[in-house]
Amino acid sequence: MWWRRVLAVPHVIRLSRRAPSGMTDRWDHFWSSVTATGDGGDVLWDASGTEEVRHYLDLLTAHADRRRPVVDVGCGNGRFTRALATHFPRALGVDRSPAAIERARSETAGSASAAVTFQALDMTEPGTGAAVRCELGEDAHVFVRGVFHVLDAAARRAAAANAAALVGERGVVLIAETNHRGNRLGYLERLGAGPRGIPPALARAIGSGIPAPLPFGEAELDDCFPPERWRRTVIETDATIITVPSSTSGVGDRLPGLVALLTPRHATPAPGS
């Protein structure tokens, strides 16, 4: 009901006042305050279930050359980076927050092969993709989960340009984003916000100043990755993005989303595809 959303507003305002000003500072503030990840942890989007990751790996196995490296953009604590490393010779996780990279390295130590590495990089900074492509020495695949929906239009286009530089002629891009088309309060309500307060993981994100989620559907995808330049090898407009549980049920919240696997129109087909 509308009044429930109105009563949640004071909680959102109170939390938002604590946020640092710079965007990298905000993300560092968030990741520096994290004490635990996974379903019972502090990171809203770090659900530990295998349903999503298995689907993404199936898509990549079917459409990507598994001899190539993969770059996990906005890797956070590296959960998906480590999963990608089980299917590709090298998985590089990048995040604009040095604190996130420290967390990823800590959680990865002793649990994954040397094929997993992490770097603090801003993929909205022009030239970053070309620099990473040069370091890798070959075309790479790009995996992005939950990044574009917290970027404005200009930053999205910059990130897409860097993805294109990484992919070159032989890589693919796999994108998974939430696509809530309603207002922000409706989105927060869906994640458990209400008159009595806001779930801890959601409150931590708001208090750190992480950008409010924006829709990311087919129109936004076309703006970042124009159809005349990118082939929609897979497009799922009814996808589900899973977050950590925000209620006592212990069941992760399921948000409407979009999943797309893109290949450059001049790409060389992957073996077996």
Short mmCIF file of C-alpha atoms in Angstrom, two decimals:
data_model
loop_
_atom_site.label_atom_id
_atom_site.label_comp_id
_atom_site.label_asym_id
_atom_site.label_seq_id
_atom_site.Cartn_x
_atom_site.Cartn_y
_atom_site.Cartn_z
CA MET A 1 0.00 0.00 0.00
CA TRP A 2 1.11 3.59 -0.70
CA TRP A 3 1.24 4.60 2.97
CA ARG A 4 3.75 1.88 3.75
CA ARG A 5 6.10 3.37 1.16
CA VAL A 6 5.61 6.88 2.57
CA LEU A 7 6.44 5.69 6.10
CA ALA A 8 9.65 4.07 4.83
CA VAL A 9 10.96 7.40 3.49
CA PRO A 10 12.34 8.73 6.83
CA HIS A 11 14.45 5.57 7.25
CA VAL A 12 15.92 6.00 3.75
CA ILE A 13 16.69 9.69 4.30
CA ARG A 14 18.34 9.05 7.65
CA LEU A 15 20.62 6.37 6.20
CA SER A 16 21.48 8.36 3.06
CA ARG A 17 22.82 11.29 5.09
CA ARG A 18 25.77 9.17 6.25
CA ALA A 19 27.14 8.51 2.77
CA PRO A 20 30.57 9.76 1.58
CA SER A 21 30.58 12.13 -1.41
CA GLY A 22 32.86 10.43 -3.99
CA MET A 23 31.61 7.32 -5.76
CA THR A 24 34.77 5.25 -5.19
CA ASP A 25 34.74 6.41 -1.56
CA ARG A 26 31.15 5.22 -1.25
CA TRP A 27 31.98 1.77 -2.55
CA ASP A 28 35.07 1.60 -0.35
CA HIS A 29 32.99 2.68 2.63
CA PHE A 30 30.58 -0.12 1.89
CA TRP A 31 33.15 -2.88 1.40
CA SER A 32 35.29 -1.75 4.35
CA SER A 33 32.29 -2.21 6.64
CA VAL A 34 31.44 -5.74 5.47
CA THR A 35 32.02 -8.36 8.14
CA ALA A 36 30.41 -11.36 6.43
CA THR A 37 29.26 -12.34 2.95
CA GLY A 38 26.86 -14.99 1.68
CA ASP A 39 23.23 -15.51 2.64
CA GLY A 40 23.58 -14.37 6.24
CA GLY A 41 26.00 -11.59 5.44
CA ASP A 42 26.13 -7.87 4.80
CA VAL A 43 26.16 -7.82 0.98
CA LEU A 44 22.66 -7.61 -0.44
CA TRP A 45 23.47 -9.13 -3.82
CA ASP A 46 25.85 -11.88 -2.63
CA ALA A 47 23.44 -14.80 -2.48
CA SER A 48 25.33 -18.08 -2.18
CA GLY A 49 22.91 -20.30 -4.10
CA THR A 50 24.08 -22.06 -7.24
CA GLU A 51 20.98 -21.50 -9.41
CA GLU A 52 22.13 -18.25 -11.02
CA VAL A 53 25.79 -19.07 -11.43
CA ARG A 54 24.98 -22.46 -12.97
CA HIS A 55 22.79 -20.75 -15.56
CA TYR A 56 25.47 -18.23 -16.46
CA LEU A 57 28.11 -20.93 -16.76
CA ASP A 58 25.81 -22.96 -19.00
CA LEU A 59 25.36 -19.97 -21.30
CA LEU A 60 29.07 -19.31 -21.48
CA THR A 61 29.89 -22.97 -22.04
CA ALA A 62 27.45 -23.05 -24.96
CA HIS A 63 28.49 -19.81 -26.64
CA ALA A 64 32.01 -18.81 -25.57
CA ASP A 65 35.44 -20.12 -26.50
CA ARG A 66 36.59 -21.74 -23.26
CA ARG A 67 40.23 -21.34 -24.21
CA ARG A 68 40.01 -17.60 -23.57
CA PRO A 69 40.24 -15.66 -20.29
CA VAL A 70 37.20 -14.01 -18.72
CA VAL A 71 36.98 -10.66 -16.93
CA ASP A 72 34.41 -10.29 -14.14
CA VAL A 73 33.47 -6.60 -14.06
CA GLY A 74 32.34 -5.32 -10.66
CA CYS A 75 33.52 -8.52 -9.02
CA GLY A 76 32.94 -7.45 -5.41
CA ASN A 77 34.08 -10.26 -3.13
CA GLY A 78 34.85 -12.51 -6.11
CA ARG A 79 32.09 -15.12 -5.75
CA PHE A 80 31.37 -15.26 -9.48
CA THR A 81 35.04 -14.82 -10.42
CA ARG A 82 35.91 -18.01 -8.60
CA ALA A 83 33.08 -19.88 -10.32
CA LEU A 84 34.21 -18.61 -13.73
CA ALA A 85 37.74 -19.87 -13.05
CA THR A 86 36.42 -23.44 -13.00
CA HIS A 87 35.51 -23.12 -16.69
CA PHE A 88 38.15 -20.82 -18.15
CA PRO A 89 41.97 -20.81 -18.03
CA ARG A 90 42.06 -17.43 -16.31
CA ALA A 91 39.47 -15.33 -14.49
CA LEU A 92 40.28 -11.71 -13.64
CA GLY A 93 37.99 -9.90 -11.23
CA VAL A 94 38.00 -6.11 -11.39
CA ASP A 95 36.25 -3.61 -9.14
CA ARG A 96 36.57 0.13 -8.64
CA SER A 97 36.78 -0.37 -4.87
CA PRO A 98 40.20 -1.38 -3.46
CA ALA A 99 38.39 -2.61 -0.34
CA ALA A 100 36.31 -4.97 -2.47
CA ILE A 101 39.47 -6.33 -4.09
CA GLU A 102 41.03 -6.90 -0.69
CA ARG A 103 37.92 -8.80 0.34
CA ALA A 104 37.96 -10.87 -2.88
CA ARG A 105 41.59 -11.82 -2.40
CA SER A 106 40.96 -12.76 1.23
CA GLU A 107 37.98 -14.97 0.39
CA THR A 108 39.85 -16.57 -2.52
CA ALA A 109 43.07 -17.40 -0.65
CA GLY A 110 43.49 -21.16 -0.36
CA SER A 111 40.18 -21.94 -2.07
CA ALA A 112 40.90 -21.40 -5.76
CA SER A 113 43.67 -21.88 -8.27
CA ALA A 114 46.24 -19.35 -9.41
CA ALA A 115 43.96 -18.80 -12.41
CA VAL A 116 41.97 -16.32 -10.28
CA THR A 117 43.37 -12.80 -9.92
CA PHE A 118 41.93 -9.43 -8.91
CA GLN A 119 42.68 -5.79 -9.70
CA ALA A 120 41.22 -2.49 -8.51
CA LEU A 121 40.11 -0.85 -11.76
CA ASP A 122 37.36 1.55 -12.79
CA MET A 123 35.70 0.15 -15.91
CA THR A 124 33.93 3.45 -16.55
CA GLU A 125 37.30 5.15 -17.04
CA PRO A 126 38.16 5.52 -20.75
CA GLY A 127 41.00 3.26 -21.87
CA THR A 128 40.71 0.74 -19.04
CA GLY A 129 39.44 -2.05 -21.28
CA ALA A 130 42.22 -1.58 -23.82
CA ALA A 131 44.84 -1.61 -21.05
CA VAL A 132 43.50 -4.87 -19.59
CA ARG A 133 43.25 -6.41 -23.08
CA CYS A 134 46.92 -5.54 -23.61
CA GLU A 135 47.85 -7.10 -20.28
CA LEU A 136 45.96 -10.31 -21.07
CA GLY A 137 47.50 -10.48 -24.52
CA GLU A 138 44.35 -11.77 -26.22
CA ASP A 139 40.63 -11.20 -26.66
CA ALA A 140 38.67 -12.01 -23.52
CA HIS A 141 35.11 -12.68 -22.44
CA VAL A 142 33.37 -10.16 -20.19
CA PHE A 143 30.95 -11.08 -17.39
CA VAL A 144 28.88 -8.36 -15.71
CA ARG A 145 26.33 -8.99 -12.98
CA GLY A 146 24.62 -6.09 -11.27
CA VAL A 147 26.75 -3.15 -12.44
CA PHE A 148 24.94 -1.35 -15.27
CA HIS A 149 21.78 -0.81 -13.21
CA VAL A 150 23.69 1.39 -10.73
CA LEU A 151 25.38 3.51 -13.43
CA ASP A 152 23.99 6.55 -15.21
CA ALA A 153 23.70 6.55 -19.00
CA ALA A 154 27.13 8.09 -19.65
CA ALA A 155 28.91 5.66 -17.31
CA ARG A 156 27.05 2.73 -18.86
CA ARG A 157 28.26 3.69 -22.31
CA ALA A 158 31.82 4.08 -21.03
CA ALA A 159 31.69 0.63 -19.41
CA ALA A 160 30.28 -0.86 -22.61
CA ALA A 161 33.10 0.71 -24.65
CA ASN A 162 35.66 -0.87 -22.31
CA ALA A 163 33.87 -4.21 -22.62
CA ALA A 164 34.09 -3.92 -26.41
CA ALA A 165 37.83 -3.28 -26.18
CA LEU A 166 38.27 -6.39 -24.03
CA VAL A 167 36.15 -8.62 -26.25
CA GLY A 168 37.82 -7.63 -29.50
CA GLU A 169 36.77 -9.97 -32.29
CA ARG A 170 36.52 -13.30 -30.46
CA GLY A 171 35.08 -12.71 -27.01
CA VAL A 172 31.50 -12.50 -25.73
CA VAL A 173 29.76 -10.30 -23.17
CA LEU A 174 27.37 -11.82 -20.63
CA ILE A 175 25.24 -9.30 -18.75
CA ALA A 176 22.84 -9.96 -15.86
CA GLU A 177 21.03 -6.94 -14.42
CA THR A 178 17.96 -6.16 -12.34
CA ASN A 179 15.19 -4.44 -14.27
CA HIS A 180 12.68 -2.99 -11.83
CA ARG A 181 10.51 -0.55 -13.82
CA GLY A 182 8.70 1.02 -10.84
CA ASN A 183 9.83 3.77 -8.49
CA ARG A 184 12.69 3.42 -6.04
CA LEU A 185 10.50 3.03 -2.97
CA GLY A 186 8.71 0.14 -4.62
CA TYR A 187 12.07 -1.48 -5.27
CA LEU A 188 13.14 -0.99 -1.65
CA GLU A 189 9.82 -2.31 -0.41
CA ARG A 190 10.34 -5.41 -2.49
CA LEU A 191 13.62 -5.91 -0.60
CA GLY A 192 11.94 -5.63 2.79
CA ALA A 193 11.88 -1.89 3.53
CA GLY A 194 8.79 -0.69 5.39
CA PRO A 195 7.42 1.48 8.19
CA ARG A 196 9.28 -0.49 10.85
CA GLY A 197 12.66 -0.15 9.25
CA ILE A 198 14.98 -1.56 6.62
CA PRO A 199 16.71 -4.99 6.59
CA PRO A 200 20.39 -4.73 7.66
CA ALA A 201 21.97 -5.64 4.29
CA LEU A 202 19.79 -3.12 2.48
CA ALA A 203 20.41 -0.48 5.13
CA ARG A 204 24.17 -0.93 4.75
CA ALA A 205 23.93 -0.32 1.00
CA ILE A 206 21.78 2.80 1.42
CA GLY A 207 23.96 4.16 4.22
CA SER A 208 27.09 3.80 2.10
CA GLY A 209 25.55 5.90 -0.68
CA ILE A 210 25.47 3.16 -3.29
CA PRO A 211 23.48 4.58 -6.24
CA ALA A 212 19.78 3.96 -6.40
CA PRO A 213 18.96 1.16 -8.87
CA LEU A 214 17.82 2.18 -12.33
CA PRO A 215 15.94 -0.01 -14.83
CA PHE A 216 18.08 -2.02 -17.22
CA GLY A 217 16.01 -3.64 -19.91
CA GLU A 218 16.15 -3.97 -23.68
CA ALA A 219 16.10 -0.21 -24.33
CA GLU A 220 19.03 0.37 -21.98
CA LEU A 221 20.89 -2.60 -23.44
CA ASP A 222 20.44 -1.21 -26.96
CA ASP A 223 21.78 2.16 -25.86
CA CYS A 224 24.98 0.61 -24.46
CA PHE A 225 25.40 -2.16 -27.03
CA PRO A 226 23.78 -1.03 -30.30
CA PRO A 227 22.20 -3.91 -32.26
CA GLU A 228 23.99 -2.86 -35.43
CA ARG A 229 27.29 -3.62 -33.68
CA TRP A 230 26.27 -6.45 -31.34
CA ARG A 231 24.40 -9.69 -31.98
CA ARG A 232 21.95 -10.75 -29.26
CA THR A 233 22.94 -14.41 -29.13
CA VAL A 234 20.82 -14.87 -25.99
CA ILE A 235 18.25 -12.45 -24.59
CA GLU A 236 16.13 -13.26 -21.51
CA THR A 237 13.77 -10.44 -20.59
CA ASP A 238 12.07 -12.44 -17.81
CA ALA A 239 15.24 -13.38 -15.93
CA THR A 240 15.51 -13.51 -12.16
CA ILE A 241 18.27 -11.96 -10.05
CA ILE A 242 18.55 -13.38 -6.54
CA THR A 243 19.57 -11.41 -3.43
CA VAL A 244 20.31 -12.57 0.10
CA PRO A 245 17.27 -13.31 2.29
CA SER A 246 15.81 -10.17 3.89
CA SER A 247 13.23 -11.91 6.04
CA THR A 248 13.11 -14.72 8.58
CA SER A 249 12.01 -17.14 5.86
CA GLY A 250 15.63 -17.64 4.85
CA VAL A 251 14.65 -17.53 1.19
CA GLY A 252 16.51 -15.14 -1.09
CA ASP A 253 14.55 -12.35 -2.71
CA ARG A 254 13.96 -12.68 -6.45
CA LEU A 255 14.08 -9.52 -8.55
CA PRO A 256 12.99 -9.10 -12.17
CA GLY A 257 15.97 -8.89 -14.45
CA LEU A 258 17.50 -9.13 -17.88
CA VAL A 259 20.19 -11.56 -19.03
CA ALA A 260 21.91 -11.10 -22.38
CA LEU A 261 24.81 -12.79 -24.09
CA LEU A 262 26.27 -10.59 -26.83
CA THR A 263 28.82 -11.18 -29.55
CA PRO A 264 30.35 -8.56 -31.87
CA ARG A 265 28.79 -8.76 -35.32
CA HIS A 266 32.24 -9.22 -36.84
CA ALA A 267 33.09 -12.00 -34.34
CA THR A 268 34.66 -15.32 -35.21
CA PRO A 269 32.31 -18.11 -34.00
CA ALA A 270 33.49 -20.04 -30.96
CA PRO A 271 34.34 -23.73 -31.53
CA GLY A 272 31.22 -25.83 -31.23
CA SER A 273 28.80 -22.90 -31.20
#
